[in-house]
CSV table of C-alpha atoms in Angstrom, one decimal:
chain,number,residue,atom,x,y,z
A,1,UNK,CA,0.0,0.0,0.2
A,2,UNK,CA,1.5,3.5,-1.0
A,3,UNK,CA,2.3,5.6,2.1
A,4,UNK,CA,3.8,8.3,3.5
A,5,UNK,CA,7.4,7.7,4.9
A,6,UNK,CA,6.4,9.1,8.1
A,7,UNK,CA,4.8,6.2,9.8
A,8,UNK,CA,2.5,8.0,11.9
A,9,UNK,CA,1.1,9.9,9.1
A,10,UNK,CA,-2.6,9.8,8.0
A,11,UNK,CA,-4.7,10.1,5.0
A,12,UNK,CA,-3.8,13.6,3.6
A,13,UNK,CA,-6.8,14.3,1.8
A,14,UNK,CA,-10.4,13.4,2.9
A,15,UNK,CA,-12.6,11.5,0.7
A,16,UNK,CA,-15.0,14.4,0.2
A,17,UNK,CA,-12.4,17.1,-1.0
A,18,UNK,CA,-12.1,17.9,-4.5
A,19,UNK,CA,-9.1,16.9,-6.8
A,20,UNK,CA,-8.6,18.5,-10.1
A,21,UNK,CA,-6.8,18.1,-13.3
A,22,UNK,CA,-3.3,19.4,-14.4
A,23,UNK,CA,-2.8,18.6,-18.1
A,24,UNK,CA,0.9,18.4,-18.9
A,25,UNK,CA,0.8,18.9,-22.5
A,26,UNK,CA,-1.8,18.0,-25.1
A,27,UNK,CA,-0.7,17.7,-28.7
A,28,UNK,CA,-1.1,20.7,-31.1
A,29,UNK,CA,-4.8,21.8,-31.2
A,30,UNK,CA,-4.8,20.6,-35.0
A,31,UNK,CA,-3.9,17.1,-33.8
A,32,UNK,CA,-5.8,17.1,-30.9
A,33,UNK,CA,-8.9,19.1,-31.2
A,34,UNK,CA,-11.3,16.8,-28.8
A,35,UNK,CA,-8.6,17.2,-26.3
A,36,UNK,CA,-8.6,20.9,-26.3
A,37,UNK,CA,-12.5,21.1,-26.5
A,38,UNK,CA,-12.7,18.9,-23.4
A,39,UNK,CA,-10.8,21.7,-21.2
A,40,UNK,CA,-13.5,24.1,-21.5
A,41,UNK,CA,-16.3,21.7,-21.4
A,42,UNK,CA,-18.6,22.8,-18.4
A,43,UNK,CA,-18.0,20.6,-15.6
A,44,UNK,CA,-14.3,19.5,-16.0
A,45,UNK,CA,-12.6,20.1,-12.8
A,46,UNK,CA,-9.4,21.7,-14.4
A,47,UNK,CA,-6.9,23.3,-12.4
A,48,UNK,CA,-4.5,24.1,-15.3
A,49,UNK,CA,-3.4,23.0,-18.9
A,50,UNK,CA,0.1,23.3,-20.4
A,51,UNK,CA,0.6,25.0,-23.8
A,52,UNK,CA,3.6,23.7,-25.5
A,53,UNK,CA,4.2,24.6,-29.1
A,54,UNK,CA,7.8,23.4,-29.7
A,55,UNK,CA,9.2,22.8,-26.2
A,56,UNK,CA,8.5,26.4,-25.7
A,57,UNK,CA,6.5,29.3,-27.1
A,58,UNK,CA,7.8,28.6,-30.9
A,59,UNK,CA,9.4,31.3,-33.1
A,60,UNK,CA,6.2,33.0,-34.0
A,61,UNK,CA,2.4,33.1,-32.8
A,62,UNK,CA,0.6,30.0,-33.8
A,63,UNK,CA,-3.1,30.7,-35.0
A,64,UNK,CA,-4.7,27.4,-33.8
A,65,UNK,CA,-2.9,27.9,-30.5
A,66,UNK,CA,-4.3,31.3,-29.9
A,67,UNK,CA,-7.7,30.2,-30.4
A,68,UNK,CA,-7.5,27.4,-28.0
A,69,UNK,CA,-5.8,29.8,-25.4
A,70,UNK,CA,-8.5,32.1,-26.0
A,71,UNK,CA,-11.4,29.4,-25.2
A,72,UNK,CA,-9.4,28.3,-22.2
A,73,UNK,CA,-9.2,31.7,-21.1
A,74,UNK,CA,-12.8,32.6,-22.0
A,75,UNK,CA,-13.9,29.7,-19.9
A,76,UNK,CA,-11.8,30.7,-16.9
A,77,UNK,CA,-13.5,34.0,-17.0
A,78,UNK,CA,-17.0,32.4,-17.1
A,79,UNK,CA,-16.0,30.5,-13.9
A,80,UNK,CA,-14.6,33.4,-12.2
A,81,UNK,CA,-17.4,35.8,-12.8
A,82,UNK,CA,-20.2,34.0,-14.2
A,83,UNK,CA,-23.3,32.2,-12.6
A,84,UNK,CA,-21.0,29.9,-10.6
A,85,UNK,CA,-18.4,32.2,-9.2
A,86,UNK,CA,-18.3,30.1,-5.7
A,87,UNK,CA,-17.5,26.9,-7.3
A,88,UNK,CA,-14.0,26.2,-6.0
A,89,UNK,CA,-12.8,23.8,-8.7
A,90,UNK,CA,-13.5,25.9,-11.5
A,91,UNK,CA,-12.9,29.4,-10.0
A,92,UNK,CA,-9.3,28.4,-8.8
A,93,UNK,CA,-8.4,26.6,-12.1
A,94,UNK,CA,-8.7,26.6,-15.9
A,95,UNK,CA,-5.2,28.4,-16.0
A,96,UNK,CA,-3.3,28.2,-19.3
A,97,UNK,CA,0.5,27.7,-18.6
A,98,UNK,CA,3.4,28.3,-20.7
A,99,UNK,CA,5.9,25.3,-20.9
A,100,UNK,CA,9.6,26.4,-20.1
A,101,UNK,CA,12.1,23.4,-20.6
A,102,UNK,CA,14.8,23.8,-17.9
A,103,UNK,CA,16.6,20.6,-19.2
A,104,UNK,CA,17.4,19.8,-15.7
A,105,UNK,CA,19.2,23.1,-15.1
A,106,UNK,CA,21.1,23.4,-18.5
A,107,UNK,CA,18.8,26.1,-20.4
A,108,UNK,CA,20.4,29.5,-20.0
A,109,UNK,CA,18.4,31.9,-17.8
A,110,UNK,CA,18.0,34.6,-20.6
A,111,UNK,CA,16.5,31.9,-22.9
A,112,UNK,CA,13.9,31.1,-20.4
A,113,UNK,CA,13.0,34.3,-19.8
A,114,UNK,CA,12.8,35.3,-23.3
A,115,UNK,CA,10.5,32.3,-23.9
A,116,UNK,CA,8.5,33.4,-20.8
A,117,UNK,CA,8.1,36.8,-22.4
A,118,UNK,CA,6.9,35.3,-25.5
A,119,UNK,CA,4.2,33.2,-24.0
A,120,UNK,CA,2.9,36.4,-22.1
A,121,UNK,CA,2.8,38.6,-24.9
A,122,UNK,CA,1.5,36.0,-27.5
A,123,UNK,CA,-0.8,33.9,-25.6
A,124,UNK,CA,-1.6,35.8,-22.6
A,125,UNK,CA,-0.7,32.7,-20.4
A,126,UNK,CA,-1.3,33.0,-16.5
A,127,UNK,CA,1.6,30.9,-15.3
A,128,UNK,CA,4.4,28.8,-16.3
A,129,UNK,CA,5.1,25.0,-16.1
A,130,UNK,CA,8.9,24.3,-15.5
A,131,UNK,CA,9.5,21.2,-17.4
A,132,UNK,CA,12.6,18.9,-16.3
A,133,UNK,CA,13.0,20.8,-13.3
A,134,UNK,CA,16.3,20.0,-11.2
A,135,UNK,CA,15.2,18.3,-8.0
A,136,UNK,CA,18.7,18.2,-6.1
A,137,UNK,CA,19.6,20.9,-3.7
A,138,UNK,CA,22.4,22.2,-5.9
A,139,UNK,CA,19.7,23.4,-8.6
A,140,UNK,CA,17.8,25.2,-6.2
A,141,UNK,CA,19.4,28.9,-6.1
A,142,UNK,CA,19.1,29.0,-9.9
A,143,UNK,CA,15.3,27.7,-9.9
A,144,UNK,CA,14.6,30.4,-7.3
A,145,UNK,CA,16.0,33.0,-9.3
A,146,UNK,CA,14.1,32.1,-12.3
A,147,UNK,CA,10.6,31.6,-10.4
A,148,UNK,CA,11.3,35.2,-8.8
A,149,UNK,CA,11.7,36.7,-12.5
A,150,UNK,CA,8.6,34.8,-13.7
A,151,UNK,CA,6.4,36.1,-10.9
A,152,UNK,CA,7.6,39.5,-11.6
A,153,UNK,CA,6.8,39.3,-15.5
A,154,UNK,CA,3.4,37.8,-14.4
A,155,UNK,CA,2.7,40.5,-11.9
A,156,UNK,CA,3.3,43.2,-14.6
A,157,UNK,CA,1.0,41.3,-17.3
A,158,UNK,CA,-2.7,41.7,-17.5
A,159,UNK,CA,-3.5,38.0,-17.8
A,160,UNK,CA,-2.3,36.4,-14.6
A,161,UNK,CA,-4.9,37.1,-12.1
A,162,UNK,CA,-3.9,36.4,-8.3
A,163,UNK,CA,-0.4,36.7,-9.3
A,164,UNK,CA,-0.2,33.8,-11.7
A,165,UNK,CA,0.8,30.1,-11.0
A,166,UNK,CA,4.1,28.3,-11.3
A,167,UNK,CA,4.4,24.7,-11.5
A,168,UNK,CA,7.7,23.0,-11.2
A,169,UNK,CA,7.7,19.5,-13.3
A,170,UNK,CA,10.1,17.6,-11.2
A,171,UNK,CA,8.6,14.3,-11.6
A,172,UNK,CA,10.1,13.0,-8.5
A,173,UNK,CA,10.5,13.7,-4.8
A,174,UNK,CA,12.7,17.0,-4.9
A,175,UNK,CA,14.8,18.7,-2.1
A,176,UNK,CA,12.1,20.4,0.3
A,177,UNK,CA,13.3,23.6,-0.3
A,178,UNK,CA,11.6,23.8,-3.6
A,179,UNK,CA,8.3,24.1,-2.0
A,180,UNK,CA,8.9,27.4,-1.1
A,181,UNK,CA,10.0,28.3,-4.9
A,182,UNK,CA,6.8,27.9,-6.7
A,183,UNK,CA,3.0,27.3,-6.2
A,184,UNK,CA,2.9,23.4,-7.1
A,185,UNK,CA,5.6,20.8,-7.3
A,186,UNK,CA,4.8,17.5,-9.6
A,187,UNK,CA,6.4,14.8,-7.4
A,188,UNK,CA,5.4,11.9,-9.4
A,189,UNK,CA,5.5,11.1,-13.3
A,190,UNK,CA,5.6,7.9,-14.3
A,191,UNK,CA,3.8,4.5,-14.9
A,192,UNK,CA,1.4,3.1,-12.8
A,193,UNK,CA,3.5,-0.1,-12.1
A,194,UNK,CA,5.7,2.3,-10.2
A,195,UNK,CA,3.0,4.7,-8.7
A,196,UNK,CA,1.0,1.9,-7.0
A,197,UNK,CA,4.1,1.1,-4.7
A,198,UNK,CA,5.3,4.8,-4.5
A,199,UNK,CA,6.1,6.8,-1.2
A,200,UNK,CA,6.0,10.4,-0.7
A,201,UNK,CA,8.6,12.2,1.6
A,202,UNK,CA,7.6,13.0,5.2
A,203,UNK,CA,8.2,16.6,4.5
A,204,UNK,CA,5.3,16.8,2.1
A,205,UNK,CA,2.8,16.3,5.0
A,206,UNK,CA,3.7,20.0,6.3
A,207,UNK,CA,1.8,21.3,3.1
A,208,UNK,CA,-1.8,21.1,1.9
A,209,UNK,CA,-2.7,19.0,-1.3
A,210,UNK,CA,-3.0,21.9,-3.5
A,211,UNK,CA,0.9,22.2,-3.6
A,212,UNK,CA,1.3,18.7,-5.4
A,213,UNK,CA,0.5,17.3,-8.4
A,214,UNK,CA,0.8,13.5,-9.7
A,215,UNK,CA,0.9,12.3,-13.3
A,216,UNK,CA,0.6,8.6,-14.0
A,217,UNK,CA,0.4,6.7,-17.3
A,218,UNK,CA,-0.7,3.0,-17.8
A,219,UNK,CA,-3.4,3.3,-15.4
A,220,UNK,CA,-5.8,0.3,-16.4
A,221,UNK,CA,-9.5,1.3,-16.0
A,222,UNK,CA,-9.9,-1.4,-13.5
A,223,UNK,CA,-7.5,0.3,-11.1
A,224,UNK,CA,-8.7,3.8,-11.7
A,225,UNK,CA,-10.5,4.0,-8.3
A,226,UNK,CA,-7.4,2.5,-6.4
A,227,UNK,CA,-5.3,5.3,-8.4
A,228,UNK,CA,-7.6,8.0,-7.1
A,229,UNK,CA,-7.3,6.6,-3.8
A,230,UNK,CA,-3.4,6.9,-3.8
A,231,UNK,CA,-3.4,10.1,-4.8
A,232,UNK,CA,-5.7,11.3,-1.9
A,233,UNK,CA,-3.6,9.4,0.6
A,234,UNK,CA,-0.5,10.9,-0.6
A,235,UNK,CA,-1.8,14.4,-0.5
A,236,UNK,CA,-2.1,15.2,-4.1
A,237,UNK,CA,-4.6,17.8,-5.2
A,238,UNK,CA,-4.0,17.9,-8.8
A,239,UNK,CA,-3.5,14.9,-11.0
A,240,UNK,CA,-3.6,13.5,-14.8
A,241,UNK,CA,-4.3,9.7,-15.2
A,242,UNK,CA,-4.2,7.9,-18.4
A,243,UNK,CA,-4.6,4.5,-19.7
A,244,UNK,CA,-2.1,5.4,-22.5
A,245,UNK,CA,1.5,4.4,-22.0
A,246,UNK,CA,4.9,5.0,-23.5
A,247,UNK,CA,4.9,1.5,-25.3
A,248,UNK,CA,3.8,0.9,-28.9
A,249,UNK,CA,5.5,3.8,-30.5
A,250,UNK,CA,3.6,6.7,-28.5
A,251,UNK,CA,6.3,9.0,-27.0
A,252,UNK,CA,4.3,10.9,-24.9
A,253,UNK,CA,1.1,9.1,-23.2
A,254,UNK,CA,-0.3,12.6,-21.8
A,255,UNK,CA,-0.7,14.2,-25.1
A,256,UNK,CA,-4.1,12.7,-25.8
A,257,UNK,CA,-7.4,11.8,-23.7
A,258,UNK,CA,-7.5,8.7,-21.5
A,259,UNK,CA,-10.0,6.2,-22.9
A,260,UNK,CA,-11.9,6.7,-20.0
A,261,UNK,CA,-11.9,10.3,-19.7
A,262,UNK,CA,-15.7,10.6,-19.1
A,263,UNK,CA,-15.5,8.4,-16.1
A,264,UNK,CA,-12.8,9.9,-14.5
A,265,UNK,CA,-14.3,13.7,-14.9
A,266,UNK,CA,-17.4,12.2,-13.3
A,267,UNK,CA,-15.4,10.4,-10.6
A,268,UNK,CA,-13.2,13.4,-9.7
A,269,UNK,CA,-16.0,15.9,-9.0
A,270,UNK,CA,-19.8,16.8,-9.7
A,271,UNK,CA,-20.5,18.3,-13.1
A,272,UNK,CA,-21.1,22.0,-13.1
A,273,UNK,CA,-23.4,24.0,-15.3
A,274,UNK,CA,-23.0,27.5,-16.5
């Protein structure tokens, strides 16, 4: 049974509390129109979705991505200011995040800031997903410098309400200091065969579930309930589970919808009408 490394720790998320989706990056809207359409469907408990054109913003604005970004931004506005502004799932989420590839600390600072500016100027993102983020203590100062700069850029823009959102895509348990460098950490990304026996570090119990995200591929439909239970137990507030895997020539299992999308949407939370 997955558990915290602290032996006395209890279940971190009560059964009635709400999980939501974080989408680490669907394929281009031309290749995945159904996926992008689902993000704005009423009732989808979306926290955020990542826009990734070419491991970043690309060399120029993409009209199809501009349209997808606009639809997601409009859906968020309706959630915040429409008929159901008090709904905590839709009102806290639906953000569009720009994809910044840190290459485990190898990308130059100036390149990352230039990519961030392009995302804000072209697509009006309200935050960033820092993919391949370092997890070791040695990488923390550079990440803190970058996240401080990104927060300042978002504060200057008109697209980031509440100061924007920064998510560190470690994919593993990082050094604890990273928790103070961003709004959310991805502390697991990998296959179901590893997730079902995974553990979380003791220090994560000091933070609420909204600070952590888990991305799991290869989750069979028959184990979906178990996967949701593990996420709650380990204190993850944002998830993306899929039955797709990284075999059979598919390089990114998170680029498309899981085959049980409707089922997991209904399992995660009740539908929300606009």
